[in-house]
């Protein structure tokens, strides 16, 4: 199906409070422009260099989300324009984002990535690391980052009960965070979970942001 039809189908199945991030990694700008012309304004990429090239070529009213693992030495390339960084999983990375954002006179929104899957390979923090980061004086001193929520990826499996259990775990961590008082750089409101294969489960478990690639743009090589 054409990209605009895929977008329409997915959009119409999402509740109003759920933001759709169109994951366009590996896809050419022409494909992204099809989505753009169909009204899509939020795009997700997992490589900083590829995202920056697309940002340079495309209209400037797009919100670019970095959804992949971030290397600290590359933060500077996206700091001038990135709208949300999903995969923040250490104080060290947050510190670098703060530093580069400050140079650009910006406050960069970030999500903390939690490890919720059974698989060893997925990135992300555990609950103790999350607590330690949020409660640290160093984090509280950062003025150019804003932690606006959590992100997580479920195990890649056909077992829907397992996926549901993992998403519900992330949702409960998110609800706990919401019990803490918001500060100037800590305002949790976004729960980023769900991809092409599991976004319906994620939405049922309380996701407010889904990251969907192949169901919009077709499979990747
Ligand atoms: C690639 C990717 C997605 C989108 O995956 P699809 O299965 O194509 O929808 C979502 N989140 C992350 C972190 C990704 O790397």
PDB file of C-alpha atoms and ligand atoms in Angstrom:
ATOM      1  CA  UNK A   1       0.000   0.000   0.000  1.00  0.00           C
ATOM      2  CA  UNK A   2       1.155   3.571  -0.581  1.00  0.00           C
ATOM      3  CA  UNK A   3       2.785   5.276   2.398  1.00  0.00           C
ATOM      4  CA  UNK A   4      -0.065   7.733   2.844  1.00  0.00           C
ATOM      5  CA  UNK A   5      -2.599   4.905   3.102  1.00  0.00           C
ATOM      6  CA  UNK A   6      -0.486   3.066   5.667  1.00  0.00           C
ATOM      7  CA  UNK A   7      -0.200   6.265   7.673  1.00  0.00           C
ATOM      8  CA  UNK A   8      -3.902   6.860   7.505  1.00  0.00           C
ATOM      9  CA  UNK A   9      -4.728   3.327   8.629  1.00  0.00           C
ATOM     10  CA  UNK A  10      -2.372   3.521  11.597  1.00  0.00           C
ATOM     11  CA  UNK A  11      -3.379   7.064  12.562  1.00  0.00           C
ATOM     12  CA  UNK A  12      -7.039   6.181  12.603  1.00  0.00           C
ATOM     13  CA  UNK A  13      -6.380   3.230  14.907  1.00  0.00           C
ATOM     14  CA  UNK A  14      -4.535   5.334  17.489  1.00  0.00           C
ATOM     15  CA  UNK A  15      -6.253   7.167  20.348  1.00  0.00           C
ATOM     16  CA  UNK A  16      -5.930  10.956  20.127  1.00  0.00           C
ATOM     17  CA  UNK A  17      -3.440  11.231  22.975  1.00  0.00           C
ATOM     18  CA  UNK A  18      -0.937   8.892  21.285  1.00  0.00           C
ATOM     19  CA  UNK A  19       1.794  10.488  19.150  1.00  0.00           C
ATOM     20  CA  UNK A  20       2.950   8.627  16.062  1.00  0.00           C
ATOM     21  CA  UNK A  21       6.686   8.714  15.350  1.00  0.00           C
ATOM     22  CA  UNK A  22       7.239   7.626  11.736  1.00  0.00           C
ATOM     23  CA  UNK A  23      10.453   5.607  11.875  1.00  0.00           C
ATOM     24  CA  UNK A  24      12.185   6.356   8.577  1.00  0.00           C
ATOM     25  CA  UNK A  25      15.655   4.890   9.155  1.00  0.00           C
ATOM     26  CA  UNK A  26      17.318   3.532   5.987  1.00  0.00           C
ATOM     27  CA  UNK A  27      14.540   5.015   3.813  1.00  0.00           C
ATOM     28  CA  UNK A  28      15.211   7.655   1.134  1.00  0.00           C
ATOM     29  CA  UNK A  29      14.058  11.265   1.504  1.00  0.00           C
ATOM     30  CA  UNK A  30      11.477  10.715  -1.265  1.00  0.00           C
ATOM     31  CA  UNK A  31       9.681   8.217   1.007  1.00  0.00           C
ATOM     32  CA  UNK A  32       9.797  10.614   3.945  1.00  0.00           C
ATOM     33  CA  UNK A  33       8.390  13.385   1.741  1.00  0.00           C
ATOM     34  CA  UNK A  34       5.442  11.163   0.870  1.00  0.00           C
ATOM     35  CA  UNK A  35       4.694  10.876   4.564  1.00  0.00           C
ATOM     36  CA  UNK A  36       5.310  14.602   5.042  1.00  0.00           C
ATOM     37  CA  UNK A  37       2.894  15.466   2.249  1.00  0.00           C
ATOM     38  CA  UNK A  38       0.317  13.244   3.921  1.00  0.00           C
ATOM     39  CA  UNK A  39       0.648  15.416   7.034  1.00  0.00           C
ATOM     40  CA  UNK A  40       3.254  13.542   9.090  1.00  0.00           C
ATOM     41  CA  UNK A  41       5.578  15.872  11.016  1.00  0.00           C
ATOM     42  CA  UNK A  42       7.346  13.583  13.503  1.00  0.00           C
ATOM     43  CA  UNK A  43      10.106  11.324  12.201  1.00  0.00           C
ATOM     44  CA  UNK A  44      12.371   8.888  14.025  1.00  0.00           C
ATOM     45  CA  UNK A  45      15.881   7.907  12.982  1.00  0.00           C
ATOM     46  CA  UNK A  46      18.477   5.724  14.693  1.00  0.00           C
ATOM     47  CA  UNK A  47      21.703   7.097  13.214  1.00  0.00           C
ATOM     48  CA  UNK A  48      22.750  10.683  13.901  1.00  0.00           C
ATOM     49  CA  UNK A  49      24.530  11.209  10.593  1.00  0.00           C
ATOM     50  CA  UNK A  50      21.608   9.909   8.528  1.00  0.00           C
ATOM     51  CA  UNK A  51      19.143  11.999  10.543  1.00  0.00           C
ATOM     52  CA  UNK A  52      21.258  15.125  10.077  1.00  0.00           C
ATOM     53  CA  UNK A  53      21.440  14.632   6.309  1.00  0.00           C
ATOM     54  CA  UNK A  54      17.663  14.261   6.156  1.00  0.00           C
ATOM     55  CA  UNK A  55      17.139  17.275   8.427  1.00  0.00           C
ATOM     56  CA  UNK A  56      19.275  19.377   6.064  1.00  0.00           C
ATOM     57  CA  UNK A  57      17.255  18.334   3.031  1.00  0.00           C
ATOM     58  CA  UNK A  58      13.740  18.424   4.407  1.00  0.00           C
ATOM     59  CA  UNK A  59      11.239  21.121   5.490  1.00  0.00           C
ATOM     60  CA  UNK A  60      12.063  22.744   8.804  1.00  0.00           C
ATOM     61  CA  UNK A  61       8.733  22.155  10.554  1.00  0.00           C
ATOM     62  CA  UNK A  62       9.625  18.502  11.180  1.00  0.00           C
ATOM     63  CA  UNK A  63      10.268  17.211  14.700  1.00  0.00           C
ATOM     64  CA  UNK A  64      13.255  14.848  14.516  1.00  0.00           C
ATOM     65  CA  UNK A  65      13.416  12.099  17.139  1.00  0.00           C
ATOM     66  CA  UNK A  66      16.595  10.135  17.792  1.00  0.00           C
ATOM     67  CA  UNK A  67      15.375   6.643  18.694  1.00  0.00           C
ATOM     68  CA  UNK A  68      18.636   4.706  18.495  1.00  0.00           C
ATOM     69  CA  UNK A  69      21.566   4.179  20.800  1.00  0.00           C
ATOM     70  CA  UNK A  70      23.516   7.444  21.110  1.00  0.00           C
ATOM     71  CA  UNK A  71      27.302   7.696  21.209  1.00  0.00           C
ATOM     72  CA  UNK A  72      28.449  10.659  23.276  1.00  0.00           C
ATOM     73  CA  UNK A  73      30.914  11.883  20.630  1.00  0.00           C
ATOM     74  CA  UNK A  74      28.071  12.360  18.119  1.00  0.00           C
ATOM     75  CA  UNK A  75      25.642  14.327  20.290  1.00  0.00           C
ATOM     76  CA  UNK A  76      27.033  17.629  18.993  1.00  0.00           C
ATOM     77  CA  UNK A  77      25.766  16.942  15.453  1.00  0.00           C
ATOM     78  CA  UNK A  78      22.113  16.747  16.481  1.00  0.00           C
ATOM     79  CA  UNK A  79      22.111  19.208  19.388  1.00  0.00           C
ATOM     80  CA  UNK A  80      21.152  22.189  17.162  1.00  0.00           C
ATOM     81  CA  UNK A  81      17.874  20.678  15.985  1.00  0.00           C
ATOM     82  CA  UNK A  82      16.858  17.380  17.619  1.00  0.00           C
ATOM     83  CA  UNK A  83      13.400  17.471  19.144  1.00  0.00           C
ATOM     84  CA  UNK A  84      13.446  14.385  21.395  1.00  0.00           C
ATOM     85  CA  UNK A  85      16.135  11.824  22.253  1.00  0.00           C
ATOM     86  CA  UNK A  86      14.516   8.497  23.212  1.00  0.00           C
ATOM     87  CA  UNK A  87      17.517   6.371  24.126  1.00  0.00           C
ATOM     88  CA  UNK A  88      19.199   8.111  27.058  1.00  0.00           C
ATOM     89  CA  UNK A  89      20.509   5.455  29.408  1.00  0.00           C
ATOM     90  CA  UNK A  90      23.268   7.059  31.473  1.00  0.00           C
ATOM     91  CA  UNK A  91      24.129  10.188  33.418  1.00  0.00           C
ATOM     92  CA  UNK A  92      27.271  10.484  31.313  1.00  0.00           C
ATOM     93  CA  UNK A  93      25.227  10.746  28.113  1.00  0.00           C
ATOM     94  CA  UNK A  94      22.777  13.166  29.679  1.00  0.00           C
ATOM     95  CA  UNK A  95      25.711  15.311  30.764  1.00  0.00           C
ATOM     96  CA  UNK A  96      27.035  15.479  27.209  1.00  0.00           C
ATOM     97  CA  UNK A  97      23.574  16.334  25.837  1.00  0.00           C
ATOM     98  CA  UNK A  98      23.308  19.099  28.441  1.00  0.00           C
ATOM     99  CA  UNK A  99      26.710  20.455  27.427  1.00  0.00           C
ATOM    100  CA  UNK A 100      25.999  20.447  23.694  1.00  0.00           C
ATOM    101  CA  UNK A 101      22.474  21.837  24.145  1.00  0.00           C
ATOM    102  CA  UNK A 102      23.910  24.688  26.191  1.00  0.00           C
ATOM    103  CA  UNK A 103      26.284  25.597  23.356  1.00  0.00           C
ATOM    104  CA  UNK A 104      23.238  25.865  21.090  1.00  0.00           C
ATOM    105  CA  UNK A 105      21.253  27.815  23.646  1.00  0.00           C
ATOM    106  CA  UNK A 106      18.614  25.100  23.707  1.00  0.00           C
ATOM    107  CA  UNK A 107      16.879  22.813  26.154  1.00  0.00           C
ATOM    108  CA  UNK A 108      16.792  19.309  24.666  1.00  0.00           C
ATOM    109  CA  UNK A 109      13.989  16.928  25.621  1.00  0.00           C
ATOM    110  CA  UNK A 110      15.054  13.402  26.545  1.00  0.00           C
ATOM    111  CA  UNK A 111      13.458  10.099  27.475  1.00  0.00           C
ATOM    112  CA  UNK A 112      15.228   7.647  29.746  1.00  0.00           C
ATOM    113  CA  UNK A 113      15.447   4.223  28.167  1.00  0.00           C
ATOM    114  CA  UNK A 114      14.536   1.374  30.491  1.00  0.00           C
ATOM    115  CA  UNK A 115      15.546  -2.240  30.083  1.00  0.00           C
ATOM    116  CA  UNK A 116      12.263  -4.146  30.170  1.00  0.00           C
ATOM    117  CA  UNK A 117      12.957  -7.055  27.786  1.00  0.00           C
ATOM    118  CA  UNK A 118      14.223 -10.475  28.750  1.00  0.00           C
ATOM    119  CA  UNK A 119      16.815 -10.281  25.996  1.00  0.00           C
ATOM    120  CA  UNK A 120      20.320  -9.333  27.081  1.00  0.00           C
ATOM    121  CA  UNK A 121      21.041  -7.344  23.939  1.00  0.00           C
ATOM    122  CA  UNK A 122      18.656  -4.446  24.407  1.00  0.00           C
ATOM    123  CA  UNK A 123      19.977  -1.227  25.914  1.00  0.00           C
ATOM    124  CA  UNK A 124      18.452   0.520  28.880  1.00  0.00           C
ATOM    125  CA  UNK A 125      18.630   1.105  32.611  1.00  0.00           C
ATOM    126  CA  UNK A 126      17.204  -0.867  35.493  1.00  0.00           C
ATOM    127  CA  UNK A 127      15.113   0.674  38.282  1.00  0.00           C
ATOM    128  CA  UNK A 128      18.073   1.286  40.586  1.00  0.00           C
ATOM    129  CA  UNK A 129      19.961   3.133  37.860  1.00  0.00           C
ATOM    130  CA  UNK A 130      16.870   5.194  37.090  1.00  0.00           C
ATOM    131  CA  UNK A 131      16.463   6.204  40.738  1.00  0.00           C
ATOM    132  CA  UNK A 132      20.147   7.009  41.107  1.00  0.00           C
ATOM    133  CA  UNK A 133      20.151   9.187  38.000  1.00  0.00           C
ATOM    134  CA  UNK A 134      17.042  11.186  38.850  1.00  0.00           C
ATOM    135  CA  UNK A 135      18.067  11.712  42.459  1.00  0.00           C
ATOM    136  CA  UNK A 136      21.643  12.741  41.708  1.00  0.00           C
ATOM    137  CA  UNK A 137      22.707  16.316  42.401  1.00  0.00           C
ATOM    138  CA  UNK A 138      24.516  16.364  39.093  1.00  0.00           C
ATOM    139  CA  UNK A 139      21.304  15.685  37.168  1.00  0.00           C
ATOM    140  CA  UNK A 140      19.488  18.358  39.146  1.00  0.00           C
ATOM    141  CA  UNK A 141      22.141  20.857  38.101  1.00  0.00           C
ATOM    142  CA  UNK A 142      21.557  20.332  34.350  1.00  0.00           C
ATOM    143  CA  UNK A 143      19.746  23.310  32.879  1.00  0.00           C
ATOM    144  CA  UNK A 144      19.766  22.384  29.201  1.00  0.00           C
ATOM    145  CA  UNK A 145      18.073  18.992  29.255  1.00  0.00           C
ATOM    146  CA  UNK A 146      14.536  18.104  30.201  1.00  0.00           C
ATOM    147  CA  UNK A 147      13.630  14.521  31.072  1.00  0.00           C
ATOM    148  CA  UNK A 148      10.088  14.206  29.767  1.00  0.00           C
ATOM    149  CA  UNK A 149       9.441  10.500  30.161  1.00  0.00           C
ATOM    150  CA  UNK A 150      10.486   6.905  29.571  1.00  0.00           C
ATOM    151  CA  UNK A 151      11.113   4.655  26.594  1.00  0.00           C
ATOM    152  CA  UNK A 152      11.370   0.885  26.348  1.00  0.00           C
ATOM    153  CA  UNK A 153      11.407  -2.012  23.927  1.00  0.00           C
ATOM    154  CA  UNK A 154       9.718  -5.321  24.635  1.00  0.00           C
ATOM    155  CA  UNK A 155      11.231  -8.714  23.868  1.00  0.00           C
ATOM    156  CA  UNK A 156      11.013  -9.658  20.186  1.00  0.00           C
ATOM    157  CA  UNK A 157       8.626 -12.594  20.505  1.00  0.00           C
ATOM    158  CA  UNK A 158       5.249 -13.889  19.346  1.00  0.00           C
ATOM    159  CA  UNK A 159       4.287 -14.380  22.978  1.00  0.00           C
ATOM    160  CA  UNK A 160       1.821 -11.544  23.462  1.00  0.00           C
ATOM    161  CA  UNK A 161       1.447 -12.185  27.176  1.00  0.00           C
ATOM    162  CA  UNK A 162       5.167 -11.700  27.627  1.00  0.00           C
ATOM    163  CA  UNK A 163       5.132  -8.436  25.642  1.00  0.00           C
ATOM    164  CA  UNK A 164       2.139  -7.222  27.624  1.00  0.00           C
ATOM    165  CA  UNK A 165       3.833  -8.031  30.917  1.00  0.00           C
ATOM    166  CA  UNK A 166       6.906  -6.021  29.902  1.00  0.00           C
ATOM    167  CA  UNK A 167       4.887  -3.013  28.738  1.00  0.00           C
ATOM    168  CA  UNK A 168       2.825  -3.052  31.942  1.00  0.00           C
ATOM    169  CA  UNK A 169       6.067  -3.080  33.915  1.00  0.00           C
ATOM    170  CA  UNK A 170       7.252   0.035  32.068  1.00  0.00           C
ATOM    171  CA  UNK A 171       3.877   1.687  32.574  1.00  0.00           C
ATOM    172  CA  UNK A 172       4.106   1.059  36.331  1.00  0.00           C
ATOM    173  CA  UNK A 173       7.593   2.628  36.441  1.00  0.00           C
ATOM    174  CA  UNK A 174       6.193   5.604  34.558  1.00  0.00           C
ATOM    175  CA  UNK A 175       3.304   5.946  37.012  1.00  0.00           C
ATOM    176  CA  UNK A 176       5.754   5.838  39.918  1.00  0.00           C
ATOM    177  CA  UNK A 177       7.789   8.630  38.346  1.00  0.00           C
ATOM    178  CA  UNK A 178       4.651  10.668  38.028  1.00  0.00           C
ATOM    179  CA  UNK A 179       4.240  10.543  41.789  1.00  0.00           C
ATOM    180  CA  UNK A 180       7.483  12.460  42.212  1.00  0.00           C
ATOM    181  CA  UNK A 181       7.229  16.229  42.118  1.00  0.00           C
ATOM    182  CA  UNK A 182       8.119  17.723  38.735  1.00  0.00           C
ATOM    183  CA  UNK A 183      11.161  20.015  38.677  1.00  0.00           C
ATOM    184  CA  UNK A 184      12.549  22.355  36.054  1.00  0.00           C
ATOM    185  CA  UNK A 185      14.314  19.510  34.214  1.00  0.00           C
ATOM    186  CA  UNK A 186      12.128  16.560  35.172  1.00  0.00           C
ATOM    187  CA  UNK A 187       8.580  16.551  33.842  1.00  0.00           C
ATOM    188  CA  UNK A 188       7.545  12.998  32.919  1.00  0.00           C
ATOM    189  CA  UNK A 189       4.605  12.985  30.518  1.00  0.00           C
ATOM    190  CA  UNK A 190       5.667  10.771  27.604  1.00  0.00           C
ATOM    191  CA  UNK A 191       5.709   6.977  27.609  1.00  0.00           C
ATOM    192  CA  UNK A 192       7.364   5.805  24.377  1.00  0.00           C
ATOM    193  CA  UNK A 193       6.596   2.144  23.740  1.00  0.00           C
ATOM    194  CA  UNK A 194       5.331   0.125  20.785  1.00  0.00           C
ATOM    195  CA  UNK A 195       6.635  -0.609  17.281  1.00  0.00           C
ATOM    196  CA  UNK A 196       5.016  -2.101  14.156  1.00  0.00           C
ATOM    197  CA  UNK A 197       4.651  -5.566  15.655  1.00  0.00           C
ATOM    198  CA  UNK A 198       3.445  -4.642  19.123  1.00  0.00           C
ATOM    199  CA  UNK A 199       2.038  -1.112  19.158  1.00  0.00           C
ATOM    200  CA  UNK A 200      -1.546  -2.217  19.703  1.00  0.00           C
ATOM    201  CA  UNK A 201      -0.543  -4.028  22.882  1.00  0.00           C
ATOM    202  CA  UNK A 202       1.556  -1.016  23.898  1.00  0.00           C
ATOM    203  CA  UNK A 203      -1.344   1.390  23.441  1.00  0.00           C
ATOM    204  CA  UNK A 204      -3.576  -0.868  25.520  1.00  0.00           C
ATOM    205  CA  UNK A 205      -0.908  -0.792  28.217  1.00  0.00           C
ATOM    206  CA  UNK A 206      -0.817   3.013  28.324  1.00  0.00           C
ATOM    207  CA  UNK A 207       1.703   4.087  25.680  1.00  0.00           C
ATOM    208  CA  UNK A 208       1.502   7.768  24.666  1.00  0.00           C
ATOM    209  CA  UNK A 209       4.040   7.545  21.825  1.00  0.00           C
ATOM    210  CA  UNK A 210       4.518   4.744  19.303  1.00  0.00           C
ATOM    211  CA  UNK A 211       7.537   4.352  17.007  1.00  0.00           C
ATOM    212  CA  UNK A 212       6.406   2.721  13.779  1.00  0.00           C
ATOM    213  CA  UNK A 213       8.599   2.042  10.754  1.00  0.00           C
ATOM    214  CA  UNK A 214       7.951  -0.981   8.566  1.00  0.00           C
ATOM    215  CA  UNK A 215       4.151  -0.779   8.769  1.00  0.00           C
ATOM    216  CA  UNK A 216       4.394   2.698   7.221  1.00  0.00           C
ATOM    217  CA  UNK A 217       7.389   2.532   4.874  1.00  0.00           C
ATOM    218  CA  UNK A 218       7.607  -1.209   4.181  1.00  0.00           C
ATOM    219  CA  UNK A 219      10.232  -3.628   5.391  1.00  0.00           C
ATOM    220  CA  UNK A 220      13.904  -2.659   5.577  1.00  0.00           C
ATOM    221  CA  UNK A 221      16.798  -4.569   4.009  1.00  0.00           C
TER     222      UNK A 221
HETATM  223  C1  LIG B   1      13.544   0.513  14.044  1.00  0.00           C
HETATM  224  C2  LIG B   1      12.959   0.896  15.347  1.00  0.00           C
HETATM  225  C3  LIG B   1      11.569   1.022  15.493  1.00  0.00           C
HETATM  226  C4  LIG B   1      10.575   0.732  14.396  1.00  0.00           C
HETATM  227  O1  LIG B   1      10.526  -0.641  14.097  1.00  0.00           O
HETATM  228  P1  LIG B   1       9.403  -1.251  13.127  1.00  0.00           P
HETATM  229  O2  LIG B   1       9.323  -2.664  13.552  1.00  0.00           O
HETATM  230  O3  LIG B   1       9.909  -1.080  11.746  1.00  0.00           O
HETATM  231  O4  LIG B   1       8.150  -0.512  13.358  1.00  0.00           O
HETATM  232  C5  LIG B   1      11.079   1.440  16.730  1.00  0.00           C
HETATM  233  N1  LIG B   1      11.905   1.710  17.750  1.00  0.00           N
HETATM  234  C6  LIG B   1      13.244   1.588  17.641  1.00  0.00           C
HETATM  235  C7  LIG B   1      14.092   1.921  18.825  1.00  0.00           C
HETATM  236  C8  LIG B   1      13.809   1.181  16.446  1.00  0.00           C
HETATM  237  O5  LIG B   1      15.146   1.062  16.361  1.00  0.00           O
END
